[in-house]
CSV table of C-alpha atoms in Angstrom, one decimal:
chain,number,residue,atom,x,y,z
A,17,MET,CA,139.8,148.7,116.8
A,18,GLU,CA,136.0,150.1,116.5
A,19,SER,CA,135.9,147.6,112.9
A,20,MET,CA,136.5,144.8,114.8
A,21,TRP,CA,134.7,145.4,117.9
A,22,TYR,CA,131.6,145.9,115.2
A,23,LEU,CA,132.5,142.5,113.9
A,24,ARG,CA,132.7,140.6,116.7
A,25,GLN,CA,129.1,142.1,117.7
A,26,THR,CA,128.2,140.8,114.4
A,27,ARG,CA,129.0,137.4,115.3
A,28,SER,CA,127.9,137.2,118.9
A,29,LEU,CA,124.6,138.9,118.3
A,30,LEU,CA,123.7,137.5,114.6
A,31,ILE,CA,126.5,135.1,112.9
A,32,VAL,CA,126.2,132.5,116.0
A,33,PRO,CA,122.4,132.4,116.6
A,34,ILE,CA,121.8,131.9,113.1
A,35,PHE,CA,124.4,129.2,112.7
A,36,LYS,CA,122.9,127.4,116.4
A,37,CYS,CA,119.7,127.5,114.8
A,38,LEU,CA,120.6,126.0,111.7
A,39,VAL,CA,122.4,123.1,113.7
A,40,ALA,CA,118.9,122.9,115.7
A,41,ILE,CA,117.0,122.5,112.4
A,42,CYS,CA,119.7,120.3,111.1
A,43,LEU,CA,119.4,117.9,114.4
A,44,VAL,CA,115.9,117.6,114.0
A,45,ILE,CA,115.6,116.4,110.2
A,46,SER,CA,118.4,113.6,111.5
A,47,LEU,CA,116.2,112.2,113.9
A,48,LEU,CA,113.4,112.5,111.2
A,49,VAL,CA,115.3,110.2,108.8
A,50,PHE,CA,116.9,108.5,111.5
A,51,VAL,CA,113.3,107.5,112.4
A,52,GLU,CA,112.3,106.8,108.8
A,53,SER,CA,115.1,104.5,108.6
A,54,VAL,CA,114.6,102.5,111.6
A,55,TYR,CA,110.6,101.9,111.0
A,56,MET,CA,111.9,100.5,107.5
A,57,ASN,CA,114.2,98.1,108.4
A,58,ILE,CA,112.2,97.1,111.2
A,59,VAL,CA,109.1,96.1,108.6
A,60,VAL,CA,112.8,94.5,106.8
A,61,VAL,CA,113.1,92.0,109.7
A,62,TYR,CA,109.6,91.0,110.4
A,63,LEU,CA,109.3,90.1,107.2
A,64,MET,CA,112.3,88.2,107.4
A,65,LEU,CA,111.5,86.6,110.5
A,66,PHE,CA,108.2,85.5,109.9
A,67,LYS,CA,108.8,84.7,106.1
A,68,ARG,CA,105.9,86.7,104.9
A,69,LYS,CA,106.7,86.6,101.2
A,70,PRO,CA,104.2,88.0,99.1
A,71,GLU,CA,103.0,84.6,97.8
A,72,LYS,CA,101.8,83.8,101.6
A,73,ILE,CA,99.9,87.5,101.3
A,74,TYR,CA,98.4,87.2,98.0
A,75,LYS,CA,97.0,84.3,96.1
A,76,TRP,CA,99.3,82.7,93.7
A,77,GLU,CA,99.1,80.0,91.2
A,78,ALA,CA,100.9,79.2,88.3
A,79,MET,CA,99.4,78.9,85.1
A,80,GLN,CA,98.3,75.5,83.2
A,81,GLU,CA,97.7,75.5,79.2
A,82,ASP,CA,94.5,73.7,78.7
A,83,LEU,CA,95.1,70.6,77.0
A,84,GLU,CA,91.8,71.4,74.6
A,85,GLN,CA,92.1,75.1,74.5
A,86,GLY,CA,96.2,75.4,74.4
A,87,GLY,CA,97.0,79.0,75.8
A,88,GLN,CA,93.8,80.3,75.6
A,89,ASN,CA,93.1,80.5,79.5
A,90,PHE,CA,96.0,82.7,79.3
A,91,PRO,CA,95.5,86.4,79.5
A,92,MET,CA,97.0,88.6,76.8
A,93,VAL,CA,100.0,90.5,77.5
A,94,LEU,CA,101.6,93.4,76.0
A,95,VAL,CA,105.3,94.1,76.7
A,96,GLN,CA,106.4,97.4,76.0
A,97,ILE,CA,110.4,98.8,75.3
A,98,PRO,CA,111.0,102.0,75.2
A,99,MET,CA,114.1,103.0,73.2
A,100,TYR,CA,116.3,106.0,72.2
A,101,ASN,CA,119.3,105.2,70.2
A,102,GLU,CA,120.1,102.4,71.9
A,103,ARG,CA,123.0,101.1,69.8
A,104,GLU,CA,124.9,98.9,72.3
A,105,VAL,CA,121.7,97.4,74.1
A,106,PHE,CA,118.7,97.2,71.7
A,107,GLN,CA,119.6,93.4,70.7
A,108,LEU,CA,119.5,92.5,74.4
A,109,SER,CA,115.9,94.0,75.1
A,110,ILE,CA,114.1,92.9,72.4
A,111,GLY,CA,115.8,89.5,72.4
A,112,ALA,CA,115.1,88.7,76.1
A,113,ALA,CA,111.2,90.1,75.6
A,114,CYS,CA,111.1,88.1,73.1
A,115,ARG,CA,112.1,84.9,75.0
A,116,LEU,CA,109.6,84.8,77.6
A,117,LYS,CA,107.5,82.0,78.3
A,118,TRP,CA,104.3,82.7,77.6
A,119,PRO,CA,101.6,81.7,74.5
A,120,LEU,CA,102.9,83.0,71.6
A,121,ASP,CA,99.2,84.0,70.5
A,122,ARG,CA,98.6,85.6,73.8
A,123,LEU,CA,101.5,88.1,73.7
A,124,ILE,CA,102.5,91.0,71.9
A,125,VAL,CA,106.0,92.4,72.0
A,126,GLN,CA,105.8,96.6,71.3
A,127,VAL,CA,109.4,98.3,70.3
A,128,LEU,CA,109.0,101.9,71.2
A,129,ASP,CA,111.8,103.2,69.2
A,130,ASP,CA,112.0,107.3,69.4
A,131,SER,CA,115.5,106.6,67.6
A,132,THR,CA,116.7,109.4,65.2
A,133,ASP,CA,119.8,107.9,64.3
A,134,PRO,CA,118.9,106.3,60.8
A,135,THR,CA,121.5,103.1,61.3
A,136,ILE,CA,120.5,102.7,64.4
A,137,MET,CA,116.7,102.4,63.2
A,138,GLU,CA,117.6,100.2,60.4
A,139,MET,CA,119.2,97.8,62.9
A,140,VAL,CA,116.4,97.9,65.4
A,141,ASN,CA,113.8,97.0,62.3
A,142,MET,CA,116.1,94.3,61.4
A,143,GLU,CA,116.2,92.9,64.6
A,144,CYS,CA,112.4,93.2,64.7
A,145,ALA,CA,111.9,91.7,61.4
A,146,LYS,CA,114.1,88.1,62.8
A,147,TRP,CA,111.9,87.8,65.6
A,148,ALA,CA,108.7,88.5,64.0
A,149,SER,CA,109.9,85.3,61.7
A,150,GLU,CA,110.3,83.3,64.2
A,151,GLY,CA,106.5,83.6,65.0
A,152,ILE,CA,106.8,86.3,67.6
A,153,ASN,CA,104.4,88.9,67.4
A,154,ILE,CA,106.5,91.9,67.5
A,155,LYS,CA,105.3,95.5,66.4
A,156,CYS,CA,108.3,98.4,66.1
A,157,GLU,CA,106.3,102.0,66.8
A,158,ARG,CA,108.1,105.2,66.0
A,159,ARG,CA,106.4,108.5,66.1
A,160,ASP,CA,107.2,111.8,64.4
A,161,ASN,CA,108.5,113.6,67.6
A,162,ARG,CA,110.0,112.7,70.6
A,163,ASN,CA,107.3,115.4,72.9
A,164,GLY,CA,107.1,113.9,76.3
A,165,TYR,CA,110.0,112.1,76.2
A,166,LYS,CA,109.5,108.2,77.5
A,167,ALA,CA,106.3,108.8,78.5
A,168,GLY,CA,105.0,110.8,75.8
A,169,ALA,CA,106.1,107.2,73.7
A,170,LEU,CA,104.4,104.9,76.1
A,171,LYS,CA,101.4,106.9,76.0
A,172,GLN,CA,101.2,106.8,71.8
A,173,GLY,CA,102.0,102.9,72.5
A,174,MET,CA,98.9,102.9,74.3
A,175,ARG,CA,96.9,104.3,71.4
A,176,HIS,CA,97.3,101.5,68.9
A,177,SER,CA,93.9,99.3,68.5
A,178,TYR,CA,95.9,96.0,69.4
A,179,VAL,CA,96.5,97.4,72.8
A,180,LYS,CA,92.8,96.8,73.9
A,181,GLN,CA,93.2,92.8,73.7
A,182,CYS,CA,95.5,93.3,76.3
A,183,ASN,CA,94.7,92.3,79.9
A,184,TYR,CA,98.4,93.5,81.2
A,185,ILE,CA,101.3,95.2,80.5
A,186,ALA,CA,104.9,94.6,81.2
A,187,ILE,CA,107.4,97.3,80.9
A,188,PHE,CA,111.6,97.0,80.5
A,189,ASP,CA,113.6,99.9,79.1
A,190,ALA,CA,116.5,99.1,76.9
A,191,ASP,CA,118.8,97.7,78.9
A,192,PHE,CA,116.4,95.4,81.0
A,193,GLN,CA,116.6,91.5,80.7
A,194,PRO,CA,113.4,89.8,81.9
A,195,GLU,CA,114.3,85.7,82.6
A,196,PRO,CA,112.0,83.6,80.3
A,197,ASP,CA,109.8,82.8,83.6
A,198,TYR,CA,109.3,86.3,84.3
A,199,LEU,CA,105.9,86.6,83.3
A,200,GLN,CA,104.7,82.9,84.2
A,201,ARG,CA,105.9,84.1,88.1
A,202,THR,CA,104.6,88.1,88.1
A,203,VAL,CA,100.7,87.6,86.0
A,204,PRO,CA,99.2,85.4,88.0
A,205,PHE,CA,99.7,87.8,91.0
A,206,LEU,CA,97.2,89.9,89.0
A,207,ILE,CA,94.9,87.5,87.4
A,208,HIS,CA,94.0,86.0,91.0
A,209,ASN,CA,94.2,89.0,93.2
A,210,PRO,CA,91.7,91.5,91.7
A,211,GLU,CA,92.5,94.3,93.7
A,212,LEU,CA,96.6,94.3,92.3
A,213,ALA,CA,97.5,96.7,89.8
A,214,LEU,CA,101.1,96.5,89.9
A,215,VAL,CA,103.6,93.9,90.3
A,216,GLN,CA,107.0,95.4,91.1
A,217,ALA,CA,110.5,92.8,90.1
A,218,ARG,CA,113.8,94.2,91.6
A,219,TRP,CA,117.0,95.0,89.5
A,220,LYS,CA,120.3,92.8,89.1
A,221,PHE,CA,122.7,94.7,88.3
A,222,VAL,CA,124.9,93.2,85.1
A,223,ASN,CA,128.1,95.5,85.4
A,224,ALA,CA,128.4,96.2,89.0
A,225,LYS,CA,131.6,95.0,89.5
A,226,ARG,CA,132.6,97.2,86.7
A,227,CYS,CA,134.3,100.0,88.9
A,228,LEU,CA,133.6,101.7,92.4
A,229,MET,CA,131.1,104.2,91.2
A,230,THR,CA,129.0,101.2,90.2
A,231,ARG,CA,129.6,99.2,93.5
A,232,MET,CA,128.4,102.0,95.5
A,233,GLN,CA,125.5,102.7,93.2
A,234,GLU,CA,124.5,98.9,93.8
A,235,MET,CA,124.7,99.7,97.4
A,236,SER,CA,122.5,102.3,97.5
A,237,LEU,CA,120.0,100.8,94.9
A,238,ASN,CA,119.7,97.4,97.1
A,239,TYR,CA,119.1,99.1,99.9
A,240,HIS,CA,115.7,101.2,98.2
A,241,PHE,CA,114.8,97.9,96.9
A,242,MET,CA,115.3,96.0,100.6
A,243,ALA,CA,114.2,98.7,102.6
A,244,GLU,CA,111.6,101.5,100.9
A,245,GLN,CA,110.2,99.1,98.1
A,246,GLU,CA,109.8,96.0,100.5
A,247,SER,CA,108.3,98.1,103.3
A,248,GLY,CA,106.1,99.7,101.5
A,249,SER,CA,104.4,96.8,99.7
A,250,THR,CA,104.6,95.4,102.8
A,251,ARG,CA,102.7,98.5,105.3
A,252,HIS,CA,100.5,100.1,102.6
A,253,ALA,CA,101.4,98.1,99.7
A,254,PHE,CA,101.9,101.6,97.9
A,255,PHE,CA,105.6,102.2,96.5
A,256,GLY,CA,106.7,104.0,93.8
A,257,PHE,CA,107.0,102.3,90.3
A,258,ASN,CA,110.4,102.0,89.3
A,259,GLY,CA,109.9,102.8,85.6
A,260,THR,CA,110.6,99.3,84.8
A,261,ALA,CA,110.6,95.7,84.9
A,262,GLY,CA,107.1,95.6,86.2
A,263,VAL,CA,103.5,94.4,84.9
A,264,TRP,CA,100.5,96.7,85.3
A,265,ARG,CA,96.9,96.1,85.6
A,266,LEU,CA,95.4,97.7,82.1
A,267,ALA,CA,92.1,98.9,83.7
A,268,ALA,CA,94.0,100.3,86.7
A,269,MET,CA,96.4,102.6,84.1
A,270,GLU,CA,93.1,103.7,82.4
A,271,GLU,CA,91.4,104.4,85.7
A,272,ALA,CA,93.8,106.9,86.8
A,273,GLY,CA,94.3,108.4,83.7
A,274,GLY,CA,97.1,106.8,81.8
A,275,TRP,CA,100.8,108.3,81.3
A,276,LYS,CA,101.7,111.9,81.5
A,277,ASP,CA,104.3,113.8,80.6
A,278,ARG,CA,104.1,116.6,82.9
A,279,THR,CA,107.2,115.5,84.9
A,280,THR,CA,110.3,113.4,84.3
A,281,VAL,CA,109.4,110.8,86.5
A,282,GLU,CA,105.7,109.3,85.0
A,283,ASP,CA,106.5,106.1,86.4
A,284,MET,CA,105.7,107.6,90.2
A,285,ASP,CA,103.2,109.8,88.4
A,286,LEU,CA,101.5,106.7,87.5
A,287,ALA,CA,101.9,105.0,90.6
A,288,VAL,CA,100.4,108.0,92.9
A,289,ARG,CA,97.6,108.4,90.9
A,290,VAL,CA,97.0,104.8,90.9
A,291,GLY,CA,97.5,104.5,94.8
A,292,LEU,CA,95.2,107.4,94.9
A,293,HIS,CA,92.5,105.0,93.2
A,294,GLY,CA,92.6,102.5,96.0
A,295,TRP,CA,94.5,100.1,94.2
A,296,LYS,CA,97.5,98.3,95.8
A,297,PHE,CA,101.1,96.9,94.8
A,298,VAL,CA,103.4,94.3,95.2
A,299,PHE,CA,107.5,94.4,95.5
A,300,VAL,CA,108.2,90.6,94.7
A,301,ASN,CA,112.2,90.5,95.8
A,302,ASP,CA,112.8,87.0,94.6
A,303,ILE,CA,112.0,88.4,91.2
A,304,THR,CA,115.3,90.2,89.2
A,305,VAL,CA,115.5,91.2,86.3
A,306,LYS,CA,119.0,92.2,84.9
A,307,SER,CA,120.1,95.8,84.3
A,308,GLU,CA,122.7,98.2,83.8
A,309,LEU,CA,123.9,100.7,86.0
A,310,PRO,CA,125.6,104.0,84.1
A,311,SER,CA,129.6,103.5,84.6
A,312,GLN,CA,130.4,107.1,83.5
A,313,PHE,CA,130.1,109.8,86.3
A,314,LYS,CA,128.5,112.6,84.0
A,315,ALA,CA,125.7,110.1,83.0
A,316,PHE,CA,125.4,109.0,86.1
A,317,ARG,CA,125.1,112.9,87.3
A,318,PHE,CA,122.2,113.4,84.9
A,319,GLN,CA,120.2,110.2,86.0
A,320,GLN,CA,120.2,111.8,89.5
A,321,HIS,CA,119.3,114.9,88.8
A,322,ARG,CA,116.1,113.5,86.9
A,323,TRP,CA,115.3,111.1,89.6
A,324,SER,CA,115.7,114.3,92.2
A,325,CYS,CA,114.1,117.0,90.3
A,326,GLY,CA,111.0,114.2,89.0
A,327,PRO,CA,109.7,113.8,92.5
A,328,ALA,CA,110.1,117.3,93.9
A,329,ASN,CA,108.0,118.2,91.0
A,330,LEU,CA,105.7,116.0,91.0
A,331,PHE,CA,105.1,116.8,95.2
A,332,ARG,CA,104.8,120.6,94.2
A,333,LYS,CA,102.0,119.0,91.7
A,334,MET,CA,100.3,116.2,93.5
A,335,THR,CA,100.2,117.4,97.5
A,336,MET,CA,96.8,119.4,97.3
A,337,GLU,CA,95.5,116.1,95.1
A,338,ILE,CA,96.6,113.8,97.9
A,339,ILE,CA,95.1,115.7,100.3
A,340,HIS,CA,91.7,116.1,98.4
A,341,ASN,CA,91.6,112.6,97.9
A,342,LYS,CA,88.0,110.8,98.7
A,343,ARG,CA,89.3,107.0,97.8
A,344,VAL,CA,91.7,106.1,100.7
A,345,LYS,CA,92.1,106.3,103.8
A,346,ILE,CA,93.8,109.2,105.9
A,347,TRP,CA,96.8,107.1,107.2
A,348,LYS,CA,98.0,106.5,103.2
A,349,LYS,CA,97.8,109.8,102.5
A,350,LEU,CA,99.8,110.7,105.3
A,351,TYR,CA,102.5,108.2,104.8
A,352,VAL,CA,102.6,109.5,101.0
A,353,ILE,CA,102.9,113.0,101.9
A,354,TYR,CA,105.3,112.6,104.7
A,355,SER,CA,107.3,109.2,104.4
A,356,PHE,CA,107.3,109.0,100.6
A,357,PHE,CA,107.7,112.4,99.5
A,358,PHE,CA,108.7,115.0,102.2
A,359,VAL,CA,111.1,112.5,104.0
A,360,ARG,CA,112.7,110.5,101.3
A,361,LYS,CA,112.3,112.7,98.0
A,362,ILE,CA,113.3,116.1,99.8
A,363,ILE,CA,114.4,116.5,103.4
A,364,VAL,CA,117.1,113.8,103.1
A,365,HIS,CA,118.7,115.1,100.5
A,366,PHE,CA,118.9,119.0,101.9
A,367,PHE,CA,120.0,117.6,105.2
A,368,THR,CA,122.4,115.1,103.8
A,369,PHE,CA,124.2,118.0,101.6
A,370,PHE,CA,123.6,120.8,104.1
A,371,PHE,CA,124.5,119.1,107.1
A,372,TYR,CA,127.7,117.0,106.0
A,373,CYS,CA,129.0,119.0,103.7
A,374,VAL,CA,128.0,122.7,104.6
A,375,ILE,CA,127.3,122.7,108.7
A,376,LEU,CA,129.7,120.7,110.2
A,377,PRO,CA,132.7,122.3,108.0
A,378,THR,CA,131.7,125.5,108.8
A,379,SER,CA,131.4,124.6,112.6
A,380,VAL,CA,135.3,124.8,113.0
A,381,PHE,CA,134.9,128.4,112.6
A,382,PHE,CA,132.2,128.6,115.4
A,383,SER,CA,133.5,127.0,118.8
A,384,GLU,CA,130.6,128.4,120.5
A,385,VAL,CA,128.2,125.8,119.0
A,386,ASN,CA,128.3,122.5,120.2
A,387,ILE,CA,127.5,119.7,117.8
A,388,PRO,CA,126.3,116.7,119.5
A,389,THR,CA,128.4,113.5,118.8
A,390,TRP,CA,124.8,111.4,118.2
A,391,SER,CA,123.8,113.4,115.5
A,392,THR,CA,127.5,113.3,114.1
A,393,ILE,CA,128.7,109.7,114.7
A,394,TYR,CA,125.7,107.5,116.3
A,395,LEU,CA,122.9,108.1,114.0
A,396,PRO,CA,124.8,108.1,110.8
A,397,PHE,CA,126.6,104.6,111.9
A,398,MET,CA,123.5,103.3,112.3
A,399,ILE,CA,122.0,104.5,108.9
A,400,THR,CA,125.1,103.7,107.2
A,401,LEU,CA,124.7,100.1,108.4
A,402,PHE,CA,121.2,99.7,107.5
A,403,ASN,CA,122.2,100.4,104.1
A,404,ALA,CA,125.2,98.4,104.3
A,405,ILE,CA,123.0,95.2,105.0
A,406,ALA,CA,121.3,95.1,102.1
A,407,THR,CA,124.8,94.3,100.3
A,408,PRO,CA,127.3,92.4,102.3
A,409,ARG,CA,129.7,91.5,100.3
A,410,SER,CA,130.5,95.6,99.7
A,411,PHE,CA,130.5,96.0,103.3
A,412,TYR,CA,134.4,96.7,103.3
A,413,LEU,CA,133.5,100.0,100.9
A,414,VAL,CA,131.0,101.5,103.6
A,415,VAL,CA,133.1,104.5,104.1
A,416,PHE,CA,134.0,105.4,100.2
A,417,TRP,CA,129.7,104.9,100.1
A,418,VAL,CA,129.4,107.6,102.5
A,419,LEU,CA,131.7,110.0,101.0
A,420,PHE,CA,130.4,109.2,97.2
A,421,GLU,CA,126.7,109.8,98.5
A,422,ASN,CA,127.5,113.4,100.4
A,423,VAL,CA,128.9,114.4,96.9
A,424,MET,CA,126.4,113.2,95.1
A,425,ALA,CA,123.5,115.0,97.5
A,426,MET,CA,124.7,118.2,96.1
A,427,HIS,CA,123.4,117.5,92.4
A,428,ARG,CA,120.1,115.7,94.4
A,429,THR,CA,119.4,118.9,96.5
A,430,LYS,CA,119.8,121.1,93.4
A,431,GLY,CA,118.2,119.0,91.1
A,432,THR,CA,115.2,118.8,94.3
A,433,PHE,CA,115.6,122.5,94.3
A,434,ILE,CA,114.5,123.2,90.9
A,435,GLY,CA,111.8,120.7,91.2
A,436,LEU,CA,110.3,122.6,94.0
A,437,LEU,CA,110.2,126.2,92.5
A,438,GLU,CA,110.1,124.6,89.0
A,439,GLY,CA,113.3,126.1,87.7
A,440,GLY,CA,114.9,126.1,84.2
A,441,ARG,CA,116.0,122.6,84.2
A,442,VAL,CA,112.6,121.0,85.5
A,443,ASN,CA,111.8,119.2,82.4
A,444,GLU,CA,115.4,118.4,81.1
A,445,TRP,CA,115.7,114.7,80.1
A,446,VAL,CA,118.9,113.5,79.5
A,447,VAL,CA,119.0,110.1,78.6
A,448,THR,CA,121.2,107.9,80.5
A,449,GLU,CA,123.8,106.6,78.1
A,450,LYS,CA,124.1,102.3,78.0
A,451,LEU,CA,127.4,100.9,77.0
A,452,GLY,CA,126.5,97.4,76.9
A,453,ASP,CA,128.4,96.3,79.9
A,454,ALA,CA,126.1,93.2,80.1
A,455,LEU,CA,127.3,92.2,76.8
A,456,GLU,CA,129.9,89.1,77.5
A,457,THR,CA,130.8,89.6,74.0
A,458,LYS,CA,130.3,92.6,72.0
A,459,LEU,CA,127.6,92.1,69.2
A,460,LEU,CA,127.7,95.7,67.9
A,461,PRO,CA,130.9,97.9,66.7
A,462,GLN,CA,130.8,100.6,69.6
A,463,VAL,CA,131.8,103.8,68.8
A,464,LYS,CA,134.4,105.1,70.3
A,465,LYS,CA,134.4,108.5,71.5
A,466,PRO,CA,137.6,111.0,71.9
A,467,ARG,CA,139.4,111.2,75.0
A,468,ASN,CA,138.0,114.0,76.8
A,469,ARG,CA,140.9,116.6,77.4
A,470,LEU,CA,141.6,117.5,81.2
A,471,PHE,CA,139.8,120.8,81.5
A,472,GLU,CA,136.5,119.1,79.7
A,473,ARG,CA,136.8,116.5,82.8
A,474,VAL,CA,136.6,118.6,85.6
A,475,ASN,CA,133.6,119.4,87.6
A,476,SER,CA,133.5,123.1,88.7
A,477,LYS,CA,131.0,122.7,91.5
A,478,GLU,CA,132.3,119.8,93.1
A,479,MET,CA,136.0,121.5,93.1
A,480,ILE,CA,134.5,124.1,94.8
A,481,VAL,CA,132.8,122.3,97.6
A,482,GLY,CA,135.8,120.2,97.7
A,483,ILE,CA,138.6,123.1,98.2
A,484,TYR,CA,136.2,125.0,100.8
A,485,ILE,CA,135.9,122.2,102.8
A,486,LEU,CA,139.9,121.1,102.4
A,487,PHE,CA,140.3,124.7,104.0
A,488,CYS,CA,138.0,124.3,106.6
A,489,ALA,CA,139.8,121.0,107.3
A,490,CYS,CA,143.0,122.8,107.2
A,491,TYR,CA,141.7,125.6,109.7
A,492,ASP,CA,140.4,122.7,112.4
A,493,PHE,CA,143.9,120.8,111.9
A,494,ALA,CA,145.5,123.9,113.3
A,495,TYR,CA,143.2,125.5,115.7
A,496,GLY,CA,140.5,123.1,116.6
A,497,ASN,CA,140.5,120.9,119.2
A,498,THR,CA,138.5,118.0,118.0
A,499,MET,CA,139.2,115.2,115.7
A,500,LEU,CA,136.5,116.5,113.0
A,501,TYR,CA,139.2,117.4,110.5
A,502,ILE,CA,139.8,113.3,109.6
A,503,TYR,CA,136.3,113.4,108.2
A,504,LEU,CA,136.7,116.8,106.2
A,505,PHE,CA,140.1,115.7,104.6
A,506,MET,CA,138.1,113.1,103.5
A,507,GLN,CA,135.4,114.2,102.2
A,508,ALA,CA,137.3,117.0,100.7
A,509,LEU,CA,139.4,114.4,98.8
A,510,ALA,CA,136.0,112.7,97.3
A,511,PHE,CA,135.0,115.9,96.2
A,512,ILE,CA,138.3,116.7,94.6
A,513,ILE,CA,139.1,113.4,93.5
A,514,CYS,CA,134.7,113.6,91.6
A,515,GLY,CA,135.5,117.6,90.7
A,516,VAL,CA,138.7,116.7,88.3
A,517,GLY,CA,136.7,114.2,86.8
A,518,PHE,CA,138.7,110.5,88.1
A,519,VAL,CA,135.5,108.4,88.8
A,520,GLY,CA,133.6,106.3,86.8
A,521,THR,CA,135.0,104.6,83.5
């Protein structure tokens, strides 16, 4: 009896107050996230209503070849294609770059091949030789190491003498295929607006219909471009470079110190440094570049680890540099630190996982704690609606998207912790595997891998969280007086399905 009395006292005097405090913190953060989401969507609505396209904000005139000089009035453009053992997609990316409509004597295609597979290296050589025979100025550059991964390859590529001839640099990852008129539509922004450093195009996903996981990725990324990139471009002329499908002004890159490999988000690192030098960026939603989404769950997990760990680590490294910067106004510094980094890259991951996957399930054991309906239904509904608008054709998948995003929030939270604390996997770089889903016909024989056994497919973290939420759901169903168990059963099922590997292809 005495021990039971002690447990009750501990619960009422210590555990319940702590849990109430955690709930209060989550409620405050939910408001911050909601306000940020509303702000971005207001900007998007403003653009739509007043048709504020980049061509109206910045000067844009089509390039015309001079009848006497030919293409000499066109600036020199370097197209960089970093790749690593890209058996399935290298032909697509090289071919798309070589088909860009631009005077041949004003274009250099640079293939930065870090491949370690001799067969693939030879195939890349043959592909480059084929296009060289057709008059394309194409260079295949290789290193004797992979130091710095993609950033190291890009940095090494900039050291070649012919790069100094170029005014602008377009970058495409190995699975990206720009349309032939890509340079004709982007480079004029840089030519006619000397304050612009970057023109970023939107990604278009050729394999979005491959499976449910790719459909949900499409929903998230479409919202990223529609809200985050568009609002940042319009209100602050700043956003994070997506690492591909963008054209840079070489002078701006050099002024900011070029590529650095101190984090796994070298693209964001460069963008922040260039932005702090006072340069402006423009996002053009109407220009799309075909790309491929990871359709395997483990590949997607590795990608999300890099995309969450890298920004958190960059935030740790650059916060004081941003604060002490004298080139940009305080409002832009506040935007970069608070909105760009703190809310979107740090807080949102912690909040999504801990509130919806830890606090809410655990609340079934604390009848003394009241979590207001606005935080569990109204605000999440509005935020979800904002995201779903970006991909109307997938609106009916919105429930699956919410559950899947909560699962992935666990990995993003872990990655964010590692980045902030500079843990052991802070510089881990696993190349996102491309399966050639963009191919309508197979250009190359694909290597068939042995089917994984069940125990090799199991993801223990998802299983542990899923079983815990399932236990909470059962408890709420038996003893609770709310309908929370409906959500908990669905969320537990989502974790368990991911836990046994039955997601993706």
